[in-house]
Coordinates of C-alpha atoms in Angstrom, one line a residue:
M1065 CA -7.2 37.5 -2.7
V1066 CA -5.2 37.5 0.5
P1067 CA -3.3 40.8 1.0
Q1068 CA 0.4 40.8 0.9
E1069 CA 0.5 42.1 4.4
I1070 CA -1.1 38.9 5.8
F1071 CA 1.8 36.8 4.3
D1072 CA 4.3 39.2 5.8
L1073 CA 2.7 38.8 9.2
C1074 CA 2.9 35.0 8.8
I1075 CA 6.6 35.1 8.0
D1076 CA 7.3 37.5 10.8
W1077 CA 5.4 35.3 13.2
L1078 CA 7.3 32.2 12.0
D1079 CA 10.7 34.0 12.4
A1080 CA 9.9 35.0 16.0
S1081 CA 8.3 31.7 17.0
Q1082 CA 10.2 29.0 18.9
C1083 CA 8.5 26.3 16.8
F1084 CA 10.2 27.7 13.6
Q1085 CA 13.4 25.8 14.4
S1086 CA 11.6 22.5 14.1
L1087 CA 9.3 23.4 11.2
K1088 CA 9.8 21.0 8.3
T1089 CA 7.6 22.5 5.6
C1090 CA 5.8 25.8 5.1
T1091 CA 4.1 26.9 1.8
L1092 CA 2.9 30.5 1.3
V1093 CA 1.5 31.3 -2.1
C1094 CA 0.8 34.8 -3.2
S1095 CA 0.1 36.2 -6.7
S1096 CA 2.7 38.9 -6.5
W1097 CA 5.5 39.1 -4.0
L1098 CA 6.6 42.5 -2.9
P1099 CA 10.3 43.3 -2.4
R1100 CA 9.9 43.8 1.3
T1101 CA 9.0 40.2 1.9
R1102 CA 11.5 38.6 4.2
Y1103 CA 12.5 35.6 2.2
H1104 CA 15.8 35.2 3.9
I1105 CA 14.5 33.0 6.7
F1106 CA 13.8 30.2 4.2
R1107 CA 16.3 27.6 3.1
R1108 CA 14.1 26.3 0.2
L1109 CA 13.0 28.3 -2.8
S1110 CA 10.5 27.2 -5.4
I1111 CA 10.0 29.1 -8.6
D1112 CA 7.0 27.9 -10.7
F1113 CA 6.1 29.3 -14.1
R1114 CA 3.2 26.8 -14.8
F1115 CA 0.4 29.0 -13.6
R1116 CA 1.7 32.4 -14.7
F1117 CA 0.9 32.1 -18.4
R1118 CA -1.4 35.1 -18.4
E1119 CA 1.5 37.4 -17.3
S1120 CA 4.3 38.8 -19.4
L1121 CA 7.3 36.4 -19.2
P1122 CA 9.9 39.2 -19.4
D1123 CA 8.1 40.9 -16.5
L1124 CA 8.1 37.8 -14.4
I1125 CA 11.8 37.2 -15.0
S1126 CA 12.5 40.9 -14.2
Q1127 CA 10.5 40.5 -11.0
L1128 CA 12.5 37.5 -9.9
R1129 CA 15.8 39.3 -10.5
A1130 CA 14.8 42.4 -8.6
D1131 CA 13.0 40.8 -5.7
I1132 CA 15.0 37.6 -5.1
F1133 CA 18.2 37.3 -7.2
A1134 CA 19.4 40.8 -6.3
K1135 CA 19.1 40.2 -2.5
P1136 CA 22.3 38.8 -0.9
S1137 CA 20.4 38.0 2.3
I1138 CA 18.2 35.6 0.3
V1139 CA 20.8 34.2 -2.0
S1140 CA 23.2 33.3 0.8
Y1141 CA 20.6 31.4 2.8
V1142 CA 18.8 29.2 0.2
R1143 CA 20.1 25.6 0.1
V1144 CA 17.3 23.9 -1.9
M1145 CA 15.9 25.3 -5.2
S1146 CA 13.1 23.9 -7.3
L1147 CA 12.4 25.3 -10.7
Q1148 CA 9.3 24.5 -12.7
L1149 CA 10.0 26.0 -16.1
Q1150 CA 6.9 25.1 -18.1
Y1151 CA 5.3 28.4 -19.2
S1152 CA 3.2 27.7 -22.3
L1153 CA 3.0 25.1 -25.1
D1154 CA 4.3 27.5 -27.7
H1155 CA 7.3 28.9 -25.8
Q1156 CA 10.4 29.7 -27.7
A1157 CA 14.1 29.3 -27.0
G1158 CA 16.3 32.2 -26.0
P1159 CA 15.3 35.4 -24.1
E1160 CA 11.6 34.7 -24.5
S1161 CA 11.7 31.3 -22.7
P1162 CA 11.7 30.6 -19.0
Y1163 CA 15.3 29.3 -19.4
E1164 CA 16.4 32.9 -19.6
C1165 CA 16.0 33.1 -15.8
L1166 CA 18.7 30.4 -15.4
S1167 CA 21.3 32.6 -17.2
D1168 CA 22.1 34.7 -14.1
I1169 CA 21.0 32.8 -11.0
P1170 CA 23.4 34.0 -8.4
F1171 CA 23.0 31.1 -5.9
T1172 CA 26.3 29.5 -4.9
N1173 CA 25.4 27.4 -1.8
L1174 CA 22.8 25.1 -3.2
E1175 CA 22.8 21.5 -1.8
Q1176 CA 19.7 20.4 -3.8
L1177 CA 18.6 21.4 -7.3
H1178 CA 15.4 20.2 -8.9
I1179 CA 14.5 21.4 -12.4
N1180 CA 11.5 20.4 -14.4
F1181 CA 12.0 21.5 -18.0
A1182 CA 9.1 21.9 -20.3
Y1183 CA 8.9 19.1 -22.8
S1184 CA 9.7 20.5 -26.2
L1185 CA 10.1 19.3 -29.7
L1186 CA 12.2 22.3 -30.5
T1187 CA 15.8 21.2 -30.8
E1188 CA 17.0 24.7 -30.3
D1189 CA 15.9 24.5 -26.7
Y1190 CA 18.5 21.9 -25.8
P1191 CA 21.6 24.0 -25.9
W1192 CA 19.9 26.6 -23.7
R1193 CA 19.0 23.9 -21.2
L1194 CA 22.5 22.4 -21.0
S1195 CA 24.5 25.7 -20.9
R1196 CA 22.3 27.2 -18.2
L1197 CA 22.5 23.9 -16.2
I1198 CA 26.3 23.7 -16.5
H1199 CA 26.6 27.3 -15.3
L1200 CA 24.6 26.4 -12.1
L1201 CA 26.7 23.3 -11.5
Q1202 CA 30.0 25.2 -11.8
N1203 CA 28.8 27.8 -9.3
N1204 CA 27.5 25.3 -6.6
P1205 CA 30.3 23.0 -5.4
H1206 CA 28.3 21.9 -2.4
L1207 CA 25.5 20.3 -4.5
E1208 CA 24.5 16.9 -3.2
N1209 CA 21.2 16.2 -5.0
L1210 CA 20.4 16.9 -8.7
S1211 CA 17.0 16.1 -10.2
L1212 CA 16.2 16.7 -13.8
R1213 CA 12.9 16.1 -15.5
N1214 CA 12.1 16.4 -19.3
F1215 CA 15.8 16.9 -20.0
A1216 CA 16.0 15.6 -23.5
I1217 CA 19.6 15.2 -24.6
D1218 CA 21.9 13.1 -26.7
A1219 CA 24.9 11.1 -25.6
Q1220 CA 27.4 14.0 -26.0
S1221 CA 25.2 16.3 -23.9
M1222 CA 24.8 13.6 -21.2
H1223 CA 28.6 13.1 -21.1
T1224 CA 29.0 16.9 -20.7
L1225 CA 26.6 16.9 -17.8
L1226 CA 28.4 14.0 -16.1
L1227 CA 31.8 15.5 -16.8
N1228 CA 30.7 18.7 -15.0
L1229 CA 29.3 16.7 -12.1
A1230 CA 32.6 14.9 -11.7
T1231 CA 34.6 18.1 -11.9
Y1232 CA 32.5 20.6 -10.0
S1233 CA 30.3 18.6 -7.7
P1234 CA 32.5 16.5 -5.4
R1235 CA 29.7 16.1 -2.9
I1236 CA 27.0 14.8 -5.3
K1237 CA 25.2 11.8 -3.8
T1238 CA 21.8 11.7 -5.7
L1239 CA 21.1 11.9 -9.4
V1240 CA 17.6 11.7 -10.7
L1241 CA 16.9 11.6 -14.5
D1242 CA 13.2 11.7 -14.9
D1243 CA 11.1 11.3 -18.1
I1244 CA 14.1 11.2 -20.5
R1245 CA 12.3 10.8 -23.8
S1246 CA 14.7 11.5 -26.6
F1247 CA 18.0 10.0 -25.7
R1248 CA 19.9 8.6 -28.7
W1249 CA 23.3 6.9 -28.7
S1250 CA 25.2 5.8 -31.9
K1251 CA 27.4 3.3 -29.9
S1252 CA 30.5 5.0 -31.4
E1253 CA 33.9 4.4 -29.8
S1254 CA 34.1 8.0 -28.6
D1255 CA 36.1 8.8 -25.5
W1256 CA 33.4 9.0 -22.8
S1257 CA 35.9 8.9 -19.9
L1258 CA 35.6 11.1 -16.8
P1259 CA 38.4 12.5 -14.6
R1260 CA 37.0 10.5 -11.8
L1261 CA 34.2 8.1 -11.1
I1262 CA 31.2 9.8 -9.5
P1263 CA 30.5 8.3 -6.1
L1264 CA 26.7 8.3 -6.1
E1265 CA 24.6 6.8 -3.4
R1266 CA 21.3 7.1 -5.3
L1267 CA 20.7 6.8 -9.0
L1268 CA 17.2 7.0 -10.3
V1269 CA 16.5 6.7 -14.1
F1270 CA 13.0 7.1 -15.5
E1271 CA 13.4 6.6 -19.3
G1272 CA 10.8 6.7 -22.0
P1273 CA 10.3 3.5 -24.1
G1274 CA 12.5 2.8 -27.0
F1275 CA 15.6 4.6 -25.9
D1276 CA 18.9 3.3 -24.4
L1277 CA 20.2 5.7 -21.8
M1278 CA 20.5 2.9 -19.3
A1279 CA 22.8 0.9 -21.6
F1280 CA 24.9 4.0 -22.2
I1281 CA 25.3 4.7 -18.5
F1282 CA 26.2 1.1 -17.5
R1283 CA 28.5 0.5 -20.5
H1284 CA 30.8 3.4 -19.8
G1285 CA 31.1 3.2 -16.1
F1286 CA 30.6 6.8 -15.1
F1287 CA 29.8 6.0 -11.5
D1288 CA 31.6 4.3 -8.6
W1289 CA 29.2 1.3 -8.2
N1290 CA 30.8 0.5 -4.8
T1291 CA 29.0 3.4 -3.2
L1292 CA 25.6 3.0 -4.9
K1293 CA 23.0 2.0 -2.3
T1294 CA 19.8 2.9 -4.1
L1295 CA 19.0 2.2 -7.8
A1296 CA 15.8 2.8 -9.7
L1297 CA 15.5 1.5 -13.3
V1298 CA 12.2 2.5 -14.8
G1299 CA 11.7 2.4 -18.6
S1300 CA 13.5 0.8 -21.4
L1301 CA 15.9 -1.6 -19.6
N1302 CA 16.3 -4.1 -22.6
E1303 CA 18.7 -6.9 -23.3
D1304 CA 21.5 -4.6 -24.2
G1305 CA 21.0 -2.7 -21.0
V1306 CA 21.0 -5.9 -18.9
K1307 CA 24.3 -7.0 -20.5
A1308 CA 25.8 -3.6 -19.8
L1309 CA 24.6 -3.7 -16.2
V1310 CA 26.1 -7.1 -15.5
D1311 CA 29.4 -6.2 -17.2
S1312 CA 29.7 -2.9 -15.2
G1313 CA 29.6 -4.7 -11.8
C1314 CA 26.8 -2.5 -10.6
G1315 CA 24.6 -3.8 -7.9
Q1316 CA 27.0 -5.6 -5.6
V1317 CA 26.4 -3.2 -2.7
T1318 CA 22.9 -1.9 -3.7
S1319 CA 20.3 -2.5 -0.9
F1320 CA 17.3 -0.7 -2.5
L1321 CA 16.2 -1.6 -6.0
T1322 CA 13.2 -0.4 -8.1
L1323 CA 12.9 -2.6 -11.2
D1324 CA 10.6 -2.1 -14.2
L1325 CA 9.6 -5.5 -15.5
R1326 CA 7.9 -4.4 -18.7
N1327 CA 10.8 -5.2 -21.1
L1328 CA 12.2 -8.3 -19.2
H1329 CA 10.2 -10.8 -21.0
S1330 CA 12.4 -13.9 -20.5
E1331 CA 13.3 -15.8 -17.4
T1332 CA 16.9 -15.6 -18.4
L1333 CA 17.0 -11.8 -18.3
L1334 CA 15.1 -11.8 -15.0
E1335 CA 17.6 -14.2 -13.4
T1336 CA 20.5 -12.2 -14.8
V1337 CA 19.3 -8.9 -13.4
L1338 CA 18.2 -10.2 -10.0
G1339 CA 21.4 -12.2 -9.6
N1340 CA 23.4 -9.0 -9.8
F1341 CA 22.0 -7.6 -6.6
P1342 CA 23.0 -10.0 -3.8
Q1343 CA 22.7 -7.4 -1.0
L1344 CA 19.1 -6.3 -1.5
R1345 CA 17.0 -5.3 1.6
Q1346 CA 14.2 -3.5 -0.2
L1347 CA 12.8 -4.4 -3.7
Q1348 CA 10.1 -2.5 -5.6
L1349 CA 8.6 -4.3 -8.7
L1350 CA 6.7 -2.5 -11.4
P1351 CA 5.0 -5.2 -13.6
P1352 CA 3.2 -4.2 -16.8
A1353 CA -0.5 -3.4 -16.6
V1354 CA -1.3 -6.4 -18.8
D1355 CA 1.1 -9.1 -17.8
S1356 CA 0.6 -11.5 -20.8
H1357 CA 4.1 -12.9 -20.5
G1358 CA 3.7 -13.8 -16.8
I1359 CA 6.7 -11.5 -15.9
L1360 CA 5.6 -11.0 -12.3
S1361 CA 5.1 -14.7 -11.8
H1362 CA 8.6 -15.5 -13.2
T1363 CA 10.1 -12.8 -10.9
L1364 CA 8.5 -14.2 -7.8
E1365 CA 9.9 -17.6 -8.8
Q1366 CA 13.4 -16.2 -9.1
L1367 CA 13.1 -14.4 -5.8
G1368 CA 12.1 -17.7 -4.1
R1369 CA 14.9 -19.7 -5.7
Q1370 CA 17.9 -17.5 -5.1
A1371 CA 19.3 -17.9 -1.6
S1372 CA 20.8 -14.3 -1.7
F1373 CA 17.3 -12.9 -1.3
S1374 CA 16.8 -14.7 2.0
R1375 CA 17.7 -11.4 3.7
L1376 CA 15.2 -9.3 1.8
M1377 CA 13.2 -7.2 4.3
S1378 CA 10.7 -5.2 2.2
L1379 CA 8.8 -6.1 -1.0
Y1380 CA 6.6 -3.6 -2.9
I1381 CA 4.6 -4.7 -5.9
S1382 CA 2.7 -2.1 -7.9
N1383 CA -0.5 -3.0 -9.8
P1384 CA -0.2 -6.8 -9.5
I1385 CA -3.5 -7.5 -11.1
L1386 CA -2.7 -11.2 -11.8
V1387 CA -1.6 -12.0 -8.3
F1388 CA -5.0 -12.5 -6.8
P1389 CA -6.4 -15.0 -6.0
L1390 CA -3.0 -15.7 -4.4
D1391 CA -1.2 -18.6 -6.0
T1392 CA 1.3 -21.0 -4.5
Q1393 CA 4.3 -18.9 -5.8
L1394 CA 3.5 -16.0 -3.5
V1395 CA 2.9 -18.2 -0.5
E1396 CA 6.2 -20.1 -1.1
L1397 CA 8.0 -16.8 -1.6
T1398 CA 7.1 -15.6 1.9
K1399 CA 8.1 -18.9 3.4
A1400 CA 11.5 -18.7 1.6
M1401 CA 12.3 -15.3 3.1
P1402 CA 12.5 -15.5 6.9
S1403 CA 13.7 -11.9 7.1
L1404 CA 10.8 -10.4 5.1
R1405 CA 9.1 -7.9 7.4
H1406 CA 6.9 -5.8 5.1
V1407 CA 5.0 -6.5 1.9
S1408 CA 2.9 -3.9 0.0
F1409 CA 0.6 -4.3 -2.9
N1410 CA -0.7 -1.2 -4.8
F1411 CA -3.7 -2.1 -6.9
G1412 CA -5.0 1.3 -8.0
S1413 CA -8.7 1.1 -8.9
W1414 CA -8.6 -2.7 -9.1
L1415 CA -8.8 -3.1 -5.4
Q1416 CA -12.1 -1.1 -5.3
E1417 CA -13.7 -3.3 -7.9
N1418 CA -12.6 -6.7 -6.4
A1419 CA -13.4 -7.3 -2.8
I1420 CA -10.6 -9.0 -0.9
D1421 CA -11.2 -10.8 2.4
S1422 CA -8.5 -9.7 4.8
E1423 CA -8.9 -12.8 6.9
D1424 CA -8.3 -15.0 3.9
M1425 CA -5.2 -12.9 3.2
K1426 CA -3.9 -13.6 6.7
N1427 CA -4.5 -17.3 6.4
R1428 CA -2.8 -17.6 3.1
L1429 CA 0.2 -15.4 3.6
P1430 CA 2.7 -16.9 6.1
L1431 CA 4.1 -13.5 6.8
T1432 CA 0.9 -12.5 8.6
S1433 CA 1.2 -15.5 10.9
R1434 CA 4.4 -14.0 12.1
T1435 CA 3.1 -10.4 12.4
G1436 CA -0.7 -10.4 12.3
V1437 CA -0.7 -6.9 10.9
L1438 CA -2.6 -6.3 7.7
D1439 CA -3.7 -2.8 6.6
F1440 CA -6.0 -1.8 3.8
K1441 CA -5.7 1.9 2.9
S1442 CA -5.5 4.2 -0.1
N1443 CA -6.0 1.3 -2.6
E1444 CA -3.0 -0.5 -1.1
I1445 CA -2.5 -3.6 1.1
H1446 CA 0.3 -3.4 3.7
I1447 CA 1.5 -6.5 5.5
S1448 CA 4.0 -5.4 8.1
A1449 CA 6.0 -6.8 11.0
S1450 CA 4.9 -5.6 14.4

């Protein structure tokens, strides 16, 4: 094991080095940080419980409080915090859970906050998660980026979260809701209003199948859609969600869209969704692994038919198993989009098992006749403008 002193020397060298000002990322991992370590030169702090399951949880939390939370020089400097709160499969709520460390986090200058909660079937975990999170939001008015993973909540809790963002986070620009598995909404006529619309620039929702968080968000208009430039909809965007999306007016200024095609089984739904984003410059499509409904094929048809997509510059398609051999639709699509400068296909393991002739690709895709650039790397094909 590397002695603590070696890490201290590394930190001292970084602090004194001229290159430190331009350093983007530095990761130093030690089994036990001593109080003398000079954390205060770092703007990003990551706390990870995932690999500390052999140690006493109360001791770990006490160490955090003594070595980091109690040091004003550290607290005042950190701007980005990442918390991995998985500790063990049988963790409990309350003082014996990692969430206890959230109860007295003293940071007040955070600009980015990323929390990965442990997925739990224990409903008593949820109030702890929400109350600790709200406490952090209220103490960090400069927050610009909030990312939550495994944050299972109901409609009332989601409204409470958004209400606090609208009230205490005037600078918020990015909201990521990742792996939301248990959202339930009774579609009651409750008052879900906010004191102001949240002017997000980026909204990314990754929802488990069978839930309706997207419909809830779009129907109640929590965000100022006139500022939203990036939108990712991955998960259960169903017919109700599509209707709520269209009624909300979302998408009119969005330039970057990630769209999960798994639940958009009809051409009508596809046409409705795509027609709501007239300003797209970048589009990422996530078709189902087994595309028995021909969803990807229908999507390519819609892209080629709608004149508003003539300004699309980048197209990324993940796992398009049914695209090859290339059919007429894909060829016509590239012809219909004179502004298209970059196309990427991610095939996973399929590319390794099915040899593709790059020269044949160049001959069949008109885009390459304009650029002549075709890269095969890491199971992906990139066709880019020079």
